[in-house]
mmCIF file of C-alpha atoms in Angstrom:
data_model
loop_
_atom_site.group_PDB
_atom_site.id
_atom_site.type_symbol
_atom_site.label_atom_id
_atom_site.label_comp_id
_atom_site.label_asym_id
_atom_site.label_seq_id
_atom_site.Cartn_x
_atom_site.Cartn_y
_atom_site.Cartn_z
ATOM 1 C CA UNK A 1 0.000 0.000 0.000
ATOM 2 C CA UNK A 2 1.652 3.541 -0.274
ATOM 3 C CA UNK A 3 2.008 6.183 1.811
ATOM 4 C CA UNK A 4 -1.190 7.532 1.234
ATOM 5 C CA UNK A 5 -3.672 4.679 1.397
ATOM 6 C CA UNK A 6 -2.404 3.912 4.924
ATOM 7 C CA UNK A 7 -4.396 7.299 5.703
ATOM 8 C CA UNK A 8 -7.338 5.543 4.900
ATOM 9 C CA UNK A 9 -10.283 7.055 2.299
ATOM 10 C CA UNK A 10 -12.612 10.125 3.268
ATOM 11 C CA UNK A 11 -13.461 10.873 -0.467
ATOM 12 C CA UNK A 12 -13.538 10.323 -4.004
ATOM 13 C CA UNK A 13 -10.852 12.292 -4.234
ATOM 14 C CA UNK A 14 -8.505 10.087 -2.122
ATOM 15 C CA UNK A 15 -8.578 6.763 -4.213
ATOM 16 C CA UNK A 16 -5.633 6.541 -6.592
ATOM 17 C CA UNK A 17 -5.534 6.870 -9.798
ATOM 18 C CA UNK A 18 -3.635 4.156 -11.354
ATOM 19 C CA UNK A 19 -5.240 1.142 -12.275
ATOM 20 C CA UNK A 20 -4.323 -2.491 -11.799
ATOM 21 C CA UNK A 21 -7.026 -3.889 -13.592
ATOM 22 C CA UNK A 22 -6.592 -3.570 -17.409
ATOM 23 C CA UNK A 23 -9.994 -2.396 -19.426
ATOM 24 C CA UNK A 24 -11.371 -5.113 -21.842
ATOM 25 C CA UNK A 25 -11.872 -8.169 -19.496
ATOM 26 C CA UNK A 26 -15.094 -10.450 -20.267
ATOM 27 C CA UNK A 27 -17.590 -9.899 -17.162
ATOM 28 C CA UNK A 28 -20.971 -9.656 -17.745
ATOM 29 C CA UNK A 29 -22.842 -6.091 -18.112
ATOM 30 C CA UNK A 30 -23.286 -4.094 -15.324
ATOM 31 C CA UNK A 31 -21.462 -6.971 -13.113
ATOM 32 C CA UNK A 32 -20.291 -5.495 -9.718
ATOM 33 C CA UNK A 33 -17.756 -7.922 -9.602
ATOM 34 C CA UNK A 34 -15.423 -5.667 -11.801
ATOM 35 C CA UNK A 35 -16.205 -2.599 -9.679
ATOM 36 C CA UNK A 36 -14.850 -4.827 -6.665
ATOM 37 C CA UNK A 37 -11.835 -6.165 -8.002
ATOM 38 C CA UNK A 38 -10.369 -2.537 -9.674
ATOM 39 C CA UNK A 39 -10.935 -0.853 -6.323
ATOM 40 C CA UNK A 40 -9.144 -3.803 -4.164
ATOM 41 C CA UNK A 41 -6.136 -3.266 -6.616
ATOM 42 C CA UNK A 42 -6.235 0.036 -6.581
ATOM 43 C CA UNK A 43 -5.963 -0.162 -2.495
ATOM 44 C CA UNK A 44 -3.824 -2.828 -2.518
ATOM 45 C CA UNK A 45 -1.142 -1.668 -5.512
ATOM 46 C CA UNK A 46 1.488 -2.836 -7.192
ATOM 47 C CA UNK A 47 3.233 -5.305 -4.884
ATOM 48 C CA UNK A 48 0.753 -7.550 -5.014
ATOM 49 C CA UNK A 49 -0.101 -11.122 -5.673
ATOM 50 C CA UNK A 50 -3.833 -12.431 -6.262
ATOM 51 C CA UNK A 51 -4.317 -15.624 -5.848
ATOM 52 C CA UNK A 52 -7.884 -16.512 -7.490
ATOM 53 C CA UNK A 53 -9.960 -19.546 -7.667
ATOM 54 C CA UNK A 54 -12.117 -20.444 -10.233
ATOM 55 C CA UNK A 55 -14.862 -18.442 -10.798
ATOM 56 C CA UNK A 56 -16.696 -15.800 -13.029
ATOM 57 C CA UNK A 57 -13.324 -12.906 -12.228
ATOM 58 C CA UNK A 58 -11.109 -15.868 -13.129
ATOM 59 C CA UNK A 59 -12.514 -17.141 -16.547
ATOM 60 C CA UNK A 60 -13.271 -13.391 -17.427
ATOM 61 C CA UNK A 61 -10.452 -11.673 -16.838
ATOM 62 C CA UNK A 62 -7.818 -14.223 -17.919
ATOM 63 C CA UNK A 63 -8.564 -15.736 -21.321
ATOM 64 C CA UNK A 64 -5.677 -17.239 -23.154
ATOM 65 C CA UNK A 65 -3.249 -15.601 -24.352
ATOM 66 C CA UNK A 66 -4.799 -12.707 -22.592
ATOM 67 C CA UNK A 67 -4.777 -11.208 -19.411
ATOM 68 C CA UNK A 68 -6.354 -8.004 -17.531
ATOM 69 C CA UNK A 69 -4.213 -8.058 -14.418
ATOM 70 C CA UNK A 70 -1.725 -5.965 -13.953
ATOM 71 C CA UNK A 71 -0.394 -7.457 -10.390
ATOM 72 C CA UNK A 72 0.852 -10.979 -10.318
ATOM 73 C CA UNK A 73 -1.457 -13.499 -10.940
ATOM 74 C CA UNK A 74 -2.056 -17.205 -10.759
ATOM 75 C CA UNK A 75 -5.215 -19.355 -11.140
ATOM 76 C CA UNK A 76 -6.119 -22.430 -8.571
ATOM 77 C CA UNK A 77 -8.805 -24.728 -8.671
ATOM 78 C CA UNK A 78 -11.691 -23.739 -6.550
ATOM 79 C CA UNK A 79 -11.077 -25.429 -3.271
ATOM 80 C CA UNK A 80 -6.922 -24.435 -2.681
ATOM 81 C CA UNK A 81 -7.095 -20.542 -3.243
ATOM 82 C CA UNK A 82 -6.240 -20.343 0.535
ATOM 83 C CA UNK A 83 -3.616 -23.586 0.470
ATOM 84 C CA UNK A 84 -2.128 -21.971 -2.658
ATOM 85 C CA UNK A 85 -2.195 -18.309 -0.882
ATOM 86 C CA UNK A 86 -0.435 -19.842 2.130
ATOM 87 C CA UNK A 87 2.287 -21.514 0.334
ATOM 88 C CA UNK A 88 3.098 -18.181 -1.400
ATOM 89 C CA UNK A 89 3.273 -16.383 2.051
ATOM 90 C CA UNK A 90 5.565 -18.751 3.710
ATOM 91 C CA UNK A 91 7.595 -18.927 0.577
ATOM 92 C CA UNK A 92 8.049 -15.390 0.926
ATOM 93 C CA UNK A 93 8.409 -15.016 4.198
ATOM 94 C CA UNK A 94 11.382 -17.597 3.834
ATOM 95 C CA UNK A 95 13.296 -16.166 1.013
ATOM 96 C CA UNK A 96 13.174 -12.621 2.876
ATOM 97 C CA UNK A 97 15.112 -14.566 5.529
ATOM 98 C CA UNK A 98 17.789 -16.009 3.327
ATOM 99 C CA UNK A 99 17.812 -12.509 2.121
ATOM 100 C CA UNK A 100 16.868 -13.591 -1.206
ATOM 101 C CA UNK A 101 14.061 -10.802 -1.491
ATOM 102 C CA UNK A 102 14.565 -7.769 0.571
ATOM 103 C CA UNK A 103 13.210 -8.417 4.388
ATOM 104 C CA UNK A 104 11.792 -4.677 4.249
ATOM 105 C CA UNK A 105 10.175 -5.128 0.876
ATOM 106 C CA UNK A 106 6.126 -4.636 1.456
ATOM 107 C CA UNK A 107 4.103 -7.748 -0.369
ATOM 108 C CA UNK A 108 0.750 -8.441 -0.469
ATOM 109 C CA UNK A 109 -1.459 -12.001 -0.673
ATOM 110 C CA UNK A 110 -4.828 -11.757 -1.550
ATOM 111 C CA UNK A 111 -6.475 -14.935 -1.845
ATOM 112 C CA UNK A 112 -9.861 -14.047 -3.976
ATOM 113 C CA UNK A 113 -12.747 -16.484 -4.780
ATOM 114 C CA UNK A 114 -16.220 -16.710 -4.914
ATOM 115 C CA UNK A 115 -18.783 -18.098 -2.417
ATOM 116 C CA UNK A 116 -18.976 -21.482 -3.831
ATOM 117 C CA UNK A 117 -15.111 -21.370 -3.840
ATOM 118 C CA UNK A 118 -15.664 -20.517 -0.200
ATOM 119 C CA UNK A 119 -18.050 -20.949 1.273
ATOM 120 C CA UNK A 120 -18.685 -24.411 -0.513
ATOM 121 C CA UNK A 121 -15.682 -26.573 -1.913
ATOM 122 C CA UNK A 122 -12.490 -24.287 -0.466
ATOM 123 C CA UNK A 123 -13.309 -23.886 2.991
ATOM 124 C CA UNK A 124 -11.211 -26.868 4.560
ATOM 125 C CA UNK A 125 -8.389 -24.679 3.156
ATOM 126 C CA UNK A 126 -9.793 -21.776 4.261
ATOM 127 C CA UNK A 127 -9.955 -22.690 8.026
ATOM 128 C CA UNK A 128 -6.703 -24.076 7.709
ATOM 129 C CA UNK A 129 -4.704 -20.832 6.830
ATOM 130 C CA UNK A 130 -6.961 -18.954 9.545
ATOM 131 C CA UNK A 131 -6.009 -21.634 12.264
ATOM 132 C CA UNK A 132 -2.054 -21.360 10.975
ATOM 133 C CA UNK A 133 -2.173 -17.566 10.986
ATOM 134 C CA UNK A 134 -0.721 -16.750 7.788
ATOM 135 C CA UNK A 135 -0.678 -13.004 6.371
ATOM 136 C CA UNK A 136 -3.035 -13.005 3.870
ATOM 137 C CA UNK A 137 -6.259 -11.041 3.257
ATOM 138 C CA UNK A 138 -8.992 -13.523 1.531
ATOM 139 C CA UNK A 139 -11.838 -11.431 -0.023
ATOM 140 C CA UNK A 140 -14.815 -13.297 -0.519
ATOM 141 C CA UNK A 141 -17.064 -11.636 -3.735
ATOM 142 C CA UNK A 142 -20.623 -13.239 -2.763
ATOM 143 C CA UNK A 143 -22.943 -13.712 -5.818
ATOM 144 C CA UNK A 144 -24.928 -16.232 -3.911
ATOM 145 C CA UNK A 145 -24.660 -18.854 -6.169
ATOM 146 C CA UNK A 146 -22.342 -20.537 -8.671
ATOM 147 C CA UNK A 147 -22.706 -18.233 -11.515
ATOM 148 C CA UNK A 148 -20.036 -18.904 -13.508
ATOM 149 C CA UNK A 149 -21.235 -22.571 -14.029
ATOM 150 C CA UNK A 150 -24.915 -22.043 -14.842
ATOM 151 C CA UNK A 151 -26.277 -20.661 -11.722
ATOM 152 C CA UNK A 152 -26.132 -23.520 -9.110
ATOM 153 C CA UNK A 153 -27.289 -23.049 -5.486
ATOM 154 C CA UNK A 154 -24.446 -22.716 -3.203
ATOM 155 C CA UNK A 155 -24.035 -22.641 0.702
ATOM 156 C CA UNK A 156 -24.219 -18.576 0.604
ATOM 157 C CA UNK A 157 -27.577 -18.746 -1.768
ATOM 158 C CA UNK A 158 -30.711 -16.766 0.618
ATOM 159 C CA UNK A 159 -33.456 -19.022 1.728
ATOM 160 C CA UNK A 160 -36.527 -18.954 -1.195
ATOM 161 C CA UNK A 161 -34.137 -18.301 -3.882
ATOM 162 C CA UNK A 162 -34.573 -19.471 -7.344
ATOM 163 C CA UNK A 163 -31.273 -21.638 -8.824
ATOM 164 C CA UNK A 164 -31.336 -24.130 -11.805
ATOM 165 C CA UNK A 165 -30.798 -26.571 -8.624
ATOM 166 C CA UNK A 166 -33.554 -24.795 -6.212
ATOM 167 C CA UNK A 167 -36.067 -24.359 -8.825
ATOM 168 C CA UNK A 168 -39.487 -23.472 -8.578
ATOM 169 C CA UNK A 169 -42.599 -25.645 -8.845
ATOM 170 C CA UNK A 170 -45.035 -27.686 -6.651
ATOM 171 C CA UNK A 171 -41.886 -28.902 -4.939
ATOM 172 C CA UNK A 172 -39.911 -26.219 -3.880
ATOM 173 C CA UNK A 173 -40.392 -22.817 -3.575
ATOM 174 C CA UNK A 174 -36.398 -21.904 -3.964
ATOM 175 C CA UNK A 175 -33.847 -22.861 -1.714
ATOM 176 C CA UNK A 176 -35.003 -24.286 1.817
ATOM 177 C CA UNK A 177 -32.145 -23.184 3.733
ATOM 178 C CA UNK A 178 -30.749 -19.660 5.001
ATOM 179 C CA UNK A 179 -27.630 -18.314 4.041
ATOM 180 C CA UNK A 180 -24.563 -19.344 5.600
ATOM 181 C CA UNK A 181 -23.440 -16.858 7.632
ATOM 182 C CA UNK A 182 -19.818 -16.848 6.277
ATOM 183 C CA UNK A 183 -17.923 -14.041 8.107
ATOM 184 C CA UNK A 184 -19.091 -15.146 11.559
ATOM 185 C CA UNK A 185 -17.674 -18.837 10.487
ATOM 186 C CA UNK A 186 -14.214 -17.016 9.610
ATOM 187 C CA UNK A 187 -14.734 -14.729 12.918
ATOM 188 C CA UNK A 188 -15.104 -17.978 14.955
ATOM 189 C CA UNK A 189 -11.422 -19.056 14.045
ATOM 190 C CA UNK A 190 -10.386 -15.576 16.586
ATOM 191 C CA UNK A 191 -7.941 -13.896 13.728
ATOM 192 C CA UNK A 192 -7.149 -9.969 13.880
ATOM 193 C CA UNK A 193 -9.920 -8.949 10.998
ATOM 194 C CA UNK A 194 -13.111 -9.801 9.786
ATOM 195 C CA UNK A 195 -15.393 -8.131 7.716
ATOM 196 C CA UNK A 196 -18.614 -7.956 5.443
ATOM 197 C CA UNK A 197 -18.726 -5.094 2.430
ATOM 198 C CA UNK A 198 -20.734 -3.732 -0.137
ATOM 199 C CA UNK A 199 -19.782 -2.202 -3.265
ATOM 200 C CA UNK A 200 -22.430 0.446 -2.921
ATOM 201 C CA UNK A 201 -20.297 1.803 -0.312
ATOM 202 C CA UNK A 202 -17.100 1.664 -1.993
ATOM 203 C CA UNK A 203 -15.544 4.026 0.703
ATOM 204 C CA UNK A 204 -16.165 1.891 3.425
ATOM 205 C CA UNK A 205 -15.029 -1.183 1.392
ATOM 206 C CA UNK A 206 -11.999 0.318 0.404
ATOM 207 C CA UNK A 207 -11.087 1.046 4.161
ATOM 208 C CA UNK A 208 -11.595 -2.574 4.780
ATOM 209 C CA UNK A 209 -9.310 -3.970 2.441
ATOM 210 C CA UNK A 210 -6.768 -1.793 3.067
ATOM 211 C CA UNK A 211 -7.336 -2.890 7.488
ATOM 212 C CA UNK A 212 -7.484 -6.434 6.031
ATOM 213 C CA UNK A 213 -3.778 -5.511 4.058
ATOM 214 C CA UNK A 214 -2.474 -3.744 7.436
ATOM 215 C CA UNK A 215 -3.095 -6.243 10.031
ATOM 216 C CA UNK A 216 -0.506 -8.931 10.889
ATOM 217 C CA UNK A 217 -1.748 -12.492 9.951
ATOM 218 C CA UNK A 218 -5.134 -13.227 8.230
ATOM 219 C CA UNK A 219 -7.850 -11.012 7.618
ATOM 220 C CA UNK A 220 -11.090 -12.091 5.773
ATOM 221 C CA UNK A 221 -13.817 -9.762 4.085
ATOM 222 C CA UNK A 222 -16.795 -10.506 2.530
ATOM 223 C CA UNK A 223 -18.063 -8.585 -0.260
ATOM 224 C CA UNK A 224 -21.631 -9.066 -1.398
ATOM 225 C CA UNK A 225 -21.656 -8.634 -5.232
ATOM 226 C CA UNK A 226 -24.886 -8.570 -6.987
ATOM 227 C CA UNK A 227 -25.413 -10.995 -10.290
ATOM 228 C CA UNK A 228 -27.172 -9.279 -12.797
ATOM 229 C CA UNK A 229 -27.171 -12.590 -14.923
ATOM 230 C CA UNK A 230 -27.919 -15.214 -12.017
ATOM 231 C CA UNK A 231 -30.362 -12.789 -9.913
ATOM 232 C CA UNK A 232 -31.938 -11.397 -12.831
ATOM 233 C CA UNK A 233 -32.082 -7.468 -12.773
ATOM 234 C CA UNK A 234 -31.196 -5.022 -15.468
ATOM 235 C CA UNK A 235 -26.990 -4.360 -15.574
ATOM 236 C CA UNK A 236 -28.171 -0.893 -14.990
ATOM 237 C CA UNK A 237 -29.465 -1.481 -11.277
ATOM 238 C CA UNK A 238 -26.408 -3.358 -9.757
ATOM 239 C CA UNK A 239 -25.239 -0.905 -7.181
ATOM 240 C CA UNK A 240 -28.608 0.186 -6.534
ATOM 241 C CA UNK A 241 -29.396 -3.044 -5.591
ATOM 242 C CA UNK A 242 -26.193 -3.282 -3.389
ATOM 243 C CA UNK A 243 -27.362 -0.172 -1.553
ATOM 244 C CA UNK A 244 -30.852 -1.509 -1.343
ATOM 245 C CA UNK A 245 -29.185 -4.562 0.457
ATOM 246 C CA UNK A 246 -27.992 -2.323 3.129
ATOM 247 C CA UNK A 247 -30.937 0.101 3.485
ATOM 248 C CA UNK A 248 -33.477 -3.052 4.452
ATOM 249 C CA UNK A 249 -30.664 -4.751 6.320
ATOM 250 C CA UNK A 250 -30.470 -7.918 4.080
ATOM 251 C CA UNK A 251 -27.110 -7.263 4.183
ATOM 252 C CA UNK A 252 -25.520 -5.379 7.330
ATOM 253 C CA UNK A 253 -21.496 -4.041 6.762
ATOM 254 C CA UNK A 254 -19.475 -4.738 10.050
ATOM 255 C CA UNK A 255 -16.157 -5.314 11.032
ATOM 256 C CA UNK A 256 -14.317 -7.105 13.645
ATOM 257 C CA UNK A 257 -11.050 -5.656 14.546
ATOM 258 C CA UNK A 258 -9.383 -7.476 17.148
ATOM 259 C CA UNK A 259 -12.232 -8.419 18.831
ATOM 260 C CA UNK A 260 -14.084 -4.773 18.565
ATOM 261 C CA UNK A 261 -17.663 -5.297 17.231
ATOM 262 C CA UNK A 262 -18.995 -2.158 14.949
ATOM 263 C CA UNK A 263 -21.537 -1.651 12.552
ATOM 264 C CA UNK A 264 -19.847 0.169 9.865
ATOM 265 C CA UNK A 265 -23.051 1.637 7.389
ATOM 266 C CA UNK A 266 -25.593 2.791 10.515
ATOM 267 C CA UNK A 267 -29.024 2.802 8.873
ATOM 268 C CA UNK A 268 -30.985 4.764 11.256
ATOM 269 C CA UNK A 269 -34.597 4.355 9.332
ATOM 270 C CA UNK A 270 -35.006 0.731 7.298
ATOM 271 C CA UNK A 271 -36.687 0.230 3.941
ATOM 272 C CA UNK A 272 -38.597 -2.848 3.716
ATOM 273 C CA UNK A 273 -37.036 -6.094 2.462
ATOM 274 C CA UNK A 274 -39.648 -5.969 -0.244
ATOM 275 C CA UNK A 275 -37.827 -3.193 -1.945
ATOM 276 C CA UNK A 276 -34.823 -5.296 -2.596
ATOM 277 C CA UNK A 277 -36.727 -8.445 -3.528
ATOM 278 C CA UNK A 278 -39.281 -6.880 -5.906
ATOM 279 C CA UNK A 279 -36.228 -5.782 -8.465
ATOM 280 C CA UNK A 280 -34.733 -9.610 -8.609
ATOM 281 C CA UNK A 281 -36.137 -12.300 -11.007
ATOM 282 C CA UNK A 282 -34.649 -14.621 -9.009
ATOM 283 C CA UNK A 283 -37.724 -14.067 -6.600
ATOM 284 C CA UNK A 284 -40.528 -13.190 -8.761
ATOM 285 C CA UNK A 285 -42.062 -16.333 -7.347
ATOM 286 C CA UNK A 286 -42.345 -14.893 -3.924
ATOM 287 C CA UNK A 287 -46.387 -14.185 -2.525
ATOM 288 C CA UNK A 288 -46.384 -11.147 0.013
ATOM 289 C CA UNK A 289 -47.044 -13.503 2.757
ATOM 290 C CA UNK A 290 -43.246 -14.872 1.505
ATOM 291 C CA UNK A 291 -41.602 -11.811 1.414
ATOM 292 C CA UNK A 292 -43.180 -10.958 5.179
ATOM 293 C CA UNK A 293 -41.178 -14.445 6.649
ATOM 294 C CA UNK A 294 -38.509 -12.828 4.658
ATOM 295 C CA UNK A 295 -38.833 -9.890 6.746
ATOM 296 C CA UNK A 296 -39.089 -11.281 10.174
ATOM 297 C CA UNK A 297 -36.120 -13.127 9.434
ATOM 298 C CA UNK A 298 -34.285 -9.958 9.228
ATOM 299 C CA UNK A 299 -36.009 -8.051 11.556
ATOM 300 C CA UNK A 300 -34.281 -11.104 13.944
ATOM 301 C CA UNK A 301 -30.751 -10.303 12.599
ATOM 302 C CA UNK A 302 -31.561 -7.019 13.263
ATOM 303 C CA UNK A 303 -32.228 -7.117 16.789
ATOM 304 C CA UNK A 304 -29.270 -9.759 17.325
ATOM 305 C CA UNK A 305 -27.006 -6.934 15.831
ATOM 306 C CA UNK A 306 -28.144 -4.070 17.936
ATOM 307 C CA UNK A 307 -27.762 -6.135 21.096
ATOM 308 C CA UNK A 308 -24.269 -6.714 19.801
ATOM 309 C CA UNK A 309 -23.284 -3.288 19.418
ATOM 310 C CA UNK A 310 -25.060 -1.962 22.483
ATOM 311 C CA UNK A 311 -27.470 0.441 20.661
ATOM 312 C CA UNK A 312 -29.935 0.789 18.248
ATOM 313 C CA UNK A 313 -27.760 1.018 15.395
ATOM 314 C CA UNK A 314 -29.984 0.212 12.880
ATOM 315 C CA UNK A 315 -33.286 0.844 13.039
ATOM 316 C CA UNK A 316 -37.327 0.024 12.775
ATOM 317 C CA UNK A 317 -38.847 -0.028 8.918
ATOM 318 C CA UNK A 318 -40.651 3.114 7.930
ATOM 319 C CA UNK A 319 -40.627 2.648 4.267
#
């Protein structure tokens, strides 16, 4: 990170200019992945390594012979990006001892995959390079199902949504179970940072990749990353529909910095979950009475979270 990103980012105006993510790369229209992955180079900078699983970022961004990263690169198979992103760190951290690479010389891992790569088929890894401690930040981009495949459930897919493997009929009505709450698995392993982010607030995302960068040993953040192909919206409303996340609470931004609970995105008045829902194909099967179980469930998370923080820090619906 230079000088200048250690200061963290108050504005616009603070995020730097060059760009680590070459134009051109394959992602889908109005795909917040892309949005995600420019402004965690752009934190991170030059002396960087990604490490990235298989996914929609990987096959879009690195068909052969071309490539849009402008860091160092390699591609793992979906369940090693954190065995992979381990190796690499210990490598390092070995050849800086035989004074092979200079000891004072700033590096950074980022492990990056997708929610089936974590929160599915890599998370043996995962827990492993928590529980061993090593010093690399793993961001987790969250499209709730395995997109790049054909739109699969996966472990991090929201109860009631459609997949080609939850569909809809007389049988189901979506996917029966609830989300798995991903960060809080990470946060159980007791490493210096955990977090959950949202694109909408790009500020307060970049500030948590570049904690998750500064801290010594692993830091994890989870970035929720709306699909306009797999959750069925128009490219144009992607980042609205990140906000909208946050403003009914669906999706709540907090970090966990060595042990200190806060709720990063306060949302003093909430909109109704139905204001999210309504703009996604992917639960135009829903009946009102649905959406209102929908709501109670996060009216639940809601009151679980303000006990946690000691105050009301998000509060009722009025919209």
């Amino acid at each position: 990170m230079s000088s200048s990103t250690k200061q963290g980012y108050k504005t616009v105006f603070d995020i730097p200019r060059e760009e680590y993510q070459a134009p051109g790369h394959g992602l889908c229209a109005g795909c917040t992945a892309g949005t995600i992955v420019r402004l965690l180079l752009k934190v991170a900078g030059p002396n960087t390594i990604v490490v990235n699983a298989t996914g929609c970022v990987e096959v879009s961004t690195t068909t052969f012979p071309y490539t849009s990263w402008k860091v160092s690169y390699i591609h793992v198979a979906f369940e090693n990006t954190a065995a992979v992103a381990s190796g690499i760190e210990a490598a390092i951290k070995i050849l800086k001892q035989k004074g092979v690479i200079d000891p004072n010389k700033q590096m950074n891992i980022i492990a990056l995959a997708g929610d089936g790569g974590t929160a599915d088929i890599g998370i043996q890894a995962l827990s492993g390079m928590l529980e061993r401690g090593h010093k690399v930040m793993y961001v987790m981009y969250d499209n709730e199902a395995y997109m790049n495949t054909g739109i699969q459930r996966s472990g991090a897919t929201p109860k009631l949504a459609w997949t080609t493997t939850t569909p809809v009929g007389k049988v189901l009505k979506g996917k029966l179970q609830i989300k798995k709450p991903m960060a809080e698995i990470v946060a159980a392993h007791r490493i210096p940072y955990v977090a959950t982010a949202n694109p909408a607030y790009f500020l307060d995302m970049m500030n948590k990749f570049r904690r998750g960068l500064e801290v010594e040993g692993p830091s994890f953040i989870h970035v929720i990353q709306p699909c306009t192909t797999g959750w069925r919206f128009d490219p144009r409303l992607g980042i609205k529909i990140a906000r909208l996340a946050t403003e009914t609470a669906m999706w709540i931004n907090w970090e966990l910095d060595h042990d200190e609970f806060r709720v990063t995105v306060p949302v003093p008045k909430r909109k109704h979950v139905k204001h999210y829902i309504r703009l996604q194909g992917r639960f135009n099967h829903l009946t009102d009475a649905d959406i209102e179980e929908i709501q109670k469930m996060v009216d639940k998370e809601v009151e679980r979270i303000n006990k946690m923080v000691g105050k009301e820090i998000i509060g009722p619906v009025v919209e």
